[in-house]
CSV table of C-alpha atoms in Angstrom, one decimal:
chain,number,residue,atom,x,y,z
A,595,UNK,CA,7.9,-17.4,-1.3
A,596,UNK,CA,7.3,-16.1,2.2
A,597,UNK,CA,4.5,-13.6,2.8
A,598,UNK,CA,2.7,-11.1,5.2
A,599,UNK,CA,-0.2,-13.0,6.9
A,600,UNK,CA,-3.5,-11.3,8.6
A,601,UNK,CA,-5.8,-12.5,10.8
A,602,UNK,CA,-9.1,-12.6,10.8
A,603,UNK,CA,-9.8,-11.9,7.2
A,604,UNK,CA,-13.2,-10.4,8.3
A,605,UNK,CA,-13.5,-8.9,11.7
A,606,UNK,CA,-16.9,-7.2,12.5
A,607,UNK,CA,-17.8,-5.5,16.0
A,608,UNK,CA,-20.0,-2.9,17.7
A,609,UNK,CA,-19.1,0.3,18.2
A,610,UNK,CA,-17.3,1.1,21.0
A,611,UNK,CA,-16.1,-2.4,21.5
A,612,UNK,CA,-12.2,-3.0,21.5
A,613,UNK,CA,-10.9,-5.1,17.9
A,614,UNK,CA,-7.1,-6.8,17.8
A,615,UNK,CA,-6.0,-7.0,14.2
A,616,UNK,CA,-2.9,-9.8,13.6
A,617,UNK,CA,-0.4,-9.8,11.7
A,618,UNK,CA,2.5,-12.1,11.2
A,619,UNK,CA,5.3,-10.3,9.2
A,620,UNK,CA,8.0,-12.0,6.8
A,621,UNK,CA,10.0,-13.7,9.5
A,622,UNK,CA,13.6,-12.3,8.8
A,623,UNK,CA,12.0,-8.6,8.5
A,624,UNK,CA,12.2,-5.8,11.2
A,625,UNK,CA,9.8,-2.8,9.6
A,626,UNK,CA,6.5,-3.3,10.2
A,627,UNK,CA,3.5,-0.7,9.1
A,628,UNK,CA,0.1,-0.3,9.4
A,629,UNK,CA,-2.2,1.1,6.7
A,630,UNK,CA,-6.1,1.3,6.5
A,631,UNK,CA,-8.3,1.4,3.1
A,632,UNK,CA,-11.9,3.0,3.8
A,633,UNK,CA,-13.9,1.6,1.1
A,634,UNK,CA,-13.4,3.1,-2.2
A,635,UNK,CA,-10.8,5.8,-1.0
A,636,UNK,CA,-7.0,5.2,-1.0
A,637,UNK,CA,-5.1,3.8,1.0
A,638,UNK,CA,-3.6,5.8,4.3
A,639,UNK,CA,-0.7,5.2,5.8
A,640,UNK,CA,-1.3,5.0,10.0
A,641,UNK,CA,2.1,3.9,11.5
A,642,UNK,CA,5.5,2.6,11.3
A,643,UNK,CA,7.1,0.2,14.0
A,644,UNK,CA,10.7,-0.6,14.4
A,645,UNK,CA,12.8,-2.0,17.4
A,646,UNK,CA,9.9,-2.7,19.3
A,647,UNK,CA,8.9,1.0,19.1
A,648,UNK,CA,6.6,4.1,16.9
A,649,UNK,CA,8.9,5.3,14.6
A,650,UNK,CA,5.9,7.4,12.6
A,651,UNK,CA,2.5,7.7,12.5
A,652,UNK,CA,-0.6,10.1,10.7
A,653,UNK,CA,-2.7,12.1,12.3
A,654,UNK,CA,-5.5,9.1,12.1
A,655,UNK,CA,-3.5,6.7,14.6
A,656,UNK,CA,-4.7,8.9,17.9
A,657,UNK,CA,-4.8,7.0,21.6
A,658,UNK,CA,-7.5,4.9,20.6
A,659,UNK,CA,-4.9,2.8,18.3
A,660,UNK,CA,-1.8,1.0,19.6
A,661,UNK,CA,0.3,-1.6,18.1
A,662,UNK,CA,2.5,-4.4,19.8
A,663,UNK,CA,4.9,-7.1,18.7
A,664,UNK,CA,4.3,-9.0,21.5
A,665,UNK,CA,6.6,-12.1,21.0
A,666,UNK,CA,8.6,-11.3,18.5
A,667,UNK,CA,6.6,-13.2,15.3
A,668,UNK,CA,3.3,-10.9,15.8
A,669,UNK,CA,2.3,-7.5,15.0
A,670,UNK,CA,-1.0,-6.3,16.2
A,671,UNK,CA,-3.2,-3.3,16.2
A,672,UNK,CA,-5.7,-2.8,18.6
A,673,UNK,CA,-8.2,0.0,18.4
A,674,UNK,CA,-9.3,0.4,21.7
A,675,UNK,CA,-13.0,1.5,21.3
A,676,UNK,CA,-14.4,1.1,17.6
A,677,UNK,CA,-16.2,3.7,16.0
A,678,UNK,CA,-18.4,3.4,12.7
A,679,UNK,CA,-15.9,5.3,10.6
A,680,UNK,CA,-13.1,2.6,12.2
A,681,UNK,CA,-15.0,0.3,9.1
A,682,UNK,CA,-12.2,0.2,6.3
A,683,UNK,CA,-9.8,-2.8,5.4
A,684,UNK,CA,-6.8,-2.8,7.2
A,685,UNK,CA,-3.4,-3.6,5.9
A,686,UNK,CA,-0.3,-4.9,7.6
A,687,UNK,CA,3.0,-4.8,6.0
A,688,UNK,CA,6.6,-5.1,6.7
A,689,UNK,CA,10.6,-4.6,5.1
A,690,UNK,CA,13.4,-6.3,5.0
A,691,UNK,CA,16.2,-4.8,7.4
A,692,UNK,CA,18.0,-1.3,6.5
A,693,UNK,CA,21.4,-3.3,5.3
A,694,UNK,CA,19.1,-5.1,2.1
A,695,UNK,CA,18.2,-2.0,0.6
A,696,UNK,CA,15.1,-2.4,-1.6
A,697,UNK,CA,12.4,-0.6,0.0
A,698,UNK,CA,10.0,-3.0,-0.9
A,699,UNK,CA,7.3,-3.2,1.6
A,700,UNK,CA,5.3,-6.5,1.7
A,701,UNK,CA,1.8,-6.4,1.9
A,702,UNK,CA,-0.3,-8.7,3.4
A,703,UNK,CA,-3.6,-9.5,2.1
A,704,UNK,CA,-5.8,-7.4,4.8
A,705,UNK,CA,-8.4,-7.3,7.3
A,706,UNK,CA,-11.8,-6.1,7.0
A,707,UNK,CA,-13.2,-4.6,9.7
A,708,UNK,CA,-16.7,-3.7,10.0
A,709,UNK,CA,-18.1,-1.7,13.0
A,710,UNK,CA,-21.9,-1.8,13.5
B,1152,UNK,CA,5.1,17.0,2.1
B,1153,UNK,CA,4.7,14.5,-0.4
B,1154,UNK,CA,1.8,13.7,-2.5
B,1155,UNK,CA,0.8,11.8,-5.6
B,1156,UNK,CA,-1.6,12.5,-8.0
B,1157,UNK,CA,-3.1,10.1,-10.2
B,1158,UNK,CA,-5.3,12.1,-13.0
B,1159,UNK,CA,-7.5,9.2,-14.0
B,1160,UNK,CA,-9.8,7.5,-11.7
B,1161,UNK,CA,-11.1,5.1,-14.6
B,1162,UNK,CA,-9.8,4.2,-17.6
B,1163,UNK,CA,-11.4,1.9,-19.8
B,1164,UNK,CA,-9.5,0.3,-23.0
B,1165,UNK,CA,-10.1,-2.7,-25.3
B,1166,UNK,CA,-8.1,-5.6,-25.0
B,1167,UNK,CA,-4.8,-5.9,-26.4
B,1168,UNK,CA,-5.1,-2.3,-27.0
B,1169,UNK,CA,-2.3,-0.4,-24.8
B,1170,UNK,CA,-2.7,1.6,-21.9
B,1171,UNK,CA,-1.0,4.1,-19.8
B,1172,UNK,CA,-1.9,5.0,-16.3
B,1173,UNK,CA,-0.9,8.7,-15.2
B,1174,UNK,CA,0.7,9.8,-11.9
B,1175,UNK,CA,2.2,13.0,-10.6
B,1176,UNK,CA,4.2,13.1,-7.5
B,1177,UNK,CA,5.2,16.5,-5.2
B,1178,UNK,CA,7.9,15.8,-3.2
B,1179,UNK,CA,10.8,18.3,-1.7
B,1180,UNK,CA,13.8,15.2,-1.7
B,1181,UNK,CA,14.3,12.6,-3.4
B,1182,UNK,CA,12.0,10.3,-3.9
B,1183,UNK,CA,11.2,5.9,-4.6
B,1184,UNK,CA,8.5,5.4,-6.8
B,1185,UNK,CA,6.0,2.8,-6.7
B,1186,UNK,CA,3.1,0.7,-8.4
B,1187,UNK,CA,0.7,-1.7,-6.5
B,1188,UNK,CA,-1.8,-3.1,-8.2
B,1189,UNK,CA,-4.7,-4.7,-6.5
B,1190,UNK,CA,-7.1,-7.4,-7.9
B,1191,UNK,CA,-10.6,-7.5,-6.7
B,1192,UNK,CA,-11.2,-8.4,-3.4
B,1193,UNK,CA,-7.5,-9.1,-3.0
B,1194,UNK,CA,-4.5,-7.1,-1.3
B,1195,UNK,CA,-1.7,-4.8,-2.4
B,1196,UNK,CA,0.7,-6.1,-5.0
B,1197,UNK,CA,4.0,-4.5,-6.1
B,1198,UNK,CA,4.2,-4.1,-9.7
B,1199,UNK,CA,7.1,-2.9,-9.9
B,1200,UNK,CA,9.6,0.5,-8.2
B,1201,UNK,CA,12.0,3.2,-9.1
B,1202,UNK,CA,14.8,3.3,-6.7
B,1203,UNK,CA,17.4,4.9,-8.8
B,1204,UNK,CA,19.5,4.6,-12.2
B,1205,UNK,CA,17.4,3.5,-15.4
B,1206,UNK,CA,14.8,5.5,-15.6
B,1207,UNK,CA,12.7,3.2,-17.0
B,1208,UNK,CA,11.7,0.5,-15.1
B,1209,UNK,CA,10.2,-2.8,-16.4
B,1210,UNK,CA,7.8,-4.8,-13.7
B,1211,UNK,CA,5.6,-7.7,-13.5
B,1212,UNK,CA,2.8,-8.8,-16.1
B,1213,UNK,CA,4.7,-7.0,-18.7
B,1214,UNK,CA,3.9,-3.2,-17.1
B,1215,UNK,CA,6.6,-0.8,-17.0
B,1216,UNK,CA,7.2,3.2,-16.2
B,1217,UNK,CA,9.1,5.9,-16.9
B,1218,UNK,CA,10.6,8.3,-14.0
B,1219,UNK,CA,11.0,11.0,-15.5
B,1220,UNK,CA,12.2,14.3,-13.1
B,1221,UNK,CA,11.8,17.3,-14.9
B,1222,UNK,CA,7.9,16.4,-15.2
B,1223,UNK,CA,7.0,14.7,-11.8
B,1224,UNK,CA,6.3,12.1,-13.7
B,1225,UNK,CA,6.0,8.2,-13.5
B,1226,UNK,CA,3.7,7.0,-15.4
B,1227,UNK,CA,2.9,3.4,-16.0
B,1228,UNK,CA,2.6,1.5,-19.6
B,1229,UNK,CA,1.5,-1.9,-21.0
B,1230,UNK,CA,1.8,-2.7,-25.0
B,1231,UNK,CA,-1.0,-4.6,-24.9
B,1232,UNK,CA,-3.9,-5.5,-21.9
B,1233,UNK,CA,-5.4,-8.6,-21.1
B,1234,UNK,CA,-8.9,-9.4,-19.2
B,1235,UNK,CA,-7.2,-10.3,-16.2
B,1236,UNK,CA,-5.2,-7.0,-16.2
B,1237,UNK,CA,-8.4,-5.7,-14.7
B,1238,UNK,CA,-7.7,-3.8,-11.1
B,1239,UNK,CA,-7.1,-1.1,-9.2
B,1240,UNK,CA,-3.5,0.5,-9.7
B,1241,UNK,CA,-1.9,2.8,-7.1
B,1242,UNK,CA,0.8,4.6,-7.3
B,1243,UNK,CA,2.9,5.8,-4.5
B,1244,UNK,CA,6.4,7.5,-3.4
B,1245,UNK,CA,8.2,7.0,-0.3
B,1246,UNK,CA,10.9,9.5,0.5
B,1247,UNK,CA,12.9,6.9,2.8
B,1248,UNK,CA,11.7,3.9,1.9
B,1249,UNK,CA,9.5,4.3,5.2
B,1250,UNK,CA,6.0,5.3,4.9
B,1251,UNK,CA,3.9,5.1,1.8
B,1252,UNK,CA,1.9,7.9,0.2
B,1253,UNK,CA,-0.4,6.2,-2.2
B,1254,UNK,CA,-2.3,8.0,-4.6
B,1255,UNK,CA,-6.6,7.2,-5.1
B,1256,UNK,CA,-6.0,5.1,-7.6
B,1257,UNK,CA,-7.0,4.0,-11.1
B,1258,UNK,CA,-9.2,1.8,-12.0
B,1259,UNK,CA,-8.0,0.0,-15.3
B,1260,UNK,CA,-11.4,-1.7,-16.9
B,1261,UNK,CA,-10.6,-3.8,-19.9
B,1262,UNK,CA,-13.4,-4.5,-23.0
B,1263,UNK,CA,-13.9,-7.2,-24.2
């Protein structure tokens, strides 16, 4: 069964130094989402992507975040200069396409960053 | 704005004893209900989702829920636990099938 893969598993950094998160979404989807898990609270939603463009995000994705699909297989985050409370495990997913209704976002299994 | 609300943040129960996990949702439209569950040191797995019609929905590893409207309701049901059943369990509601609101979660902790 295809699934959402993340890359690296374990990312850690110094603060104020820039992190790219990768994701590789389920190959025929084309909704792809970003969500972050601080350690032992829930998890947040921080953006939605869709024909190569935001199509949501919180109040937590500010300019320091940005997300690409560069080549049209990948989906990155980048947070341009870490902070401590950047620290949390970060979760890519992704849906199938608006005409296969299910609303099921995949899940991949995360990134955990770690900003000292 | 939607939110869930899931009352428990631990619940212990015995094995093969059943066990119900409670979540409240808010939302102004209609709504899709979920369950992820997630295993230790693991990512997000769907249990299982209310889109529409039954409103009781049967998912993986014999859990189920019941959407019920009037209360807010969609809480989530196993007959009868196992040791490996131990996780975290969120529930969550997306209004367009677009972004997720997850609740904090409920940690199920089963005894031996």
């Amino acid at each position: 069964e295809p699934e959402v893969t993340q890359t690296p598993s374990h990312q850690v950094t110094q603060m104020g130094q820039e992190v790219i998160l990768r994701c590789v979404p389920i190959s025929n989807h084309l909704y792809f989402y970003w969500y972050r898990q601080i350690l032992g609270q829930k998890v947040e939603f921080l953006v939605s992507f869709y024909n190569n463009e935001i199509s949501e995000k919180s109040e937590i994705f500010d300019d320091q975040f940005s997300v690409e699909r560069p080549d049209g297989s990948n989906f990155t985050l980048k947070i341009r200069s870490t902070k401590l409370e950047d620290s949390a495990m970060y979760f890519c997913a992704s849906r199938k396409p608006s005409g296969q209704q299910t609303y099921e976002q995949y899940f991949g299994p995360g990134t955990r960053l770690t900003v000292t | 704005a939607q939110s869930v609300t899931q009352l428990d943040s631990q619940v212990p129960v015995f094995e093969e004893a059943p066990v119900e996990l409670r979540c409240n949702y808010s939302s102004s439209v209609s709504v899709y209900l979920f369950w992820y569950v997630q295993y230790p040191n693991q990512g997000l797995q769907l249990l299982l989702k209310y889109l529409s019609g039954s409103t009781l929905v049967k998912g993986i590893n014999g859990f189920e829920a019941e959407f019920n409207k009037s209360q807010t309701s969609f809480h989530l049901r196993k007959p009868s636990v196992h040791i490996s059943d131990t996780a975290e369990y969120f529930c969550a509601v997306s209004d367009r099938g677009d972004k997720i609101i997850f609740g904090k979660g409920t940690r199920l902790h089963i005894l031996p």
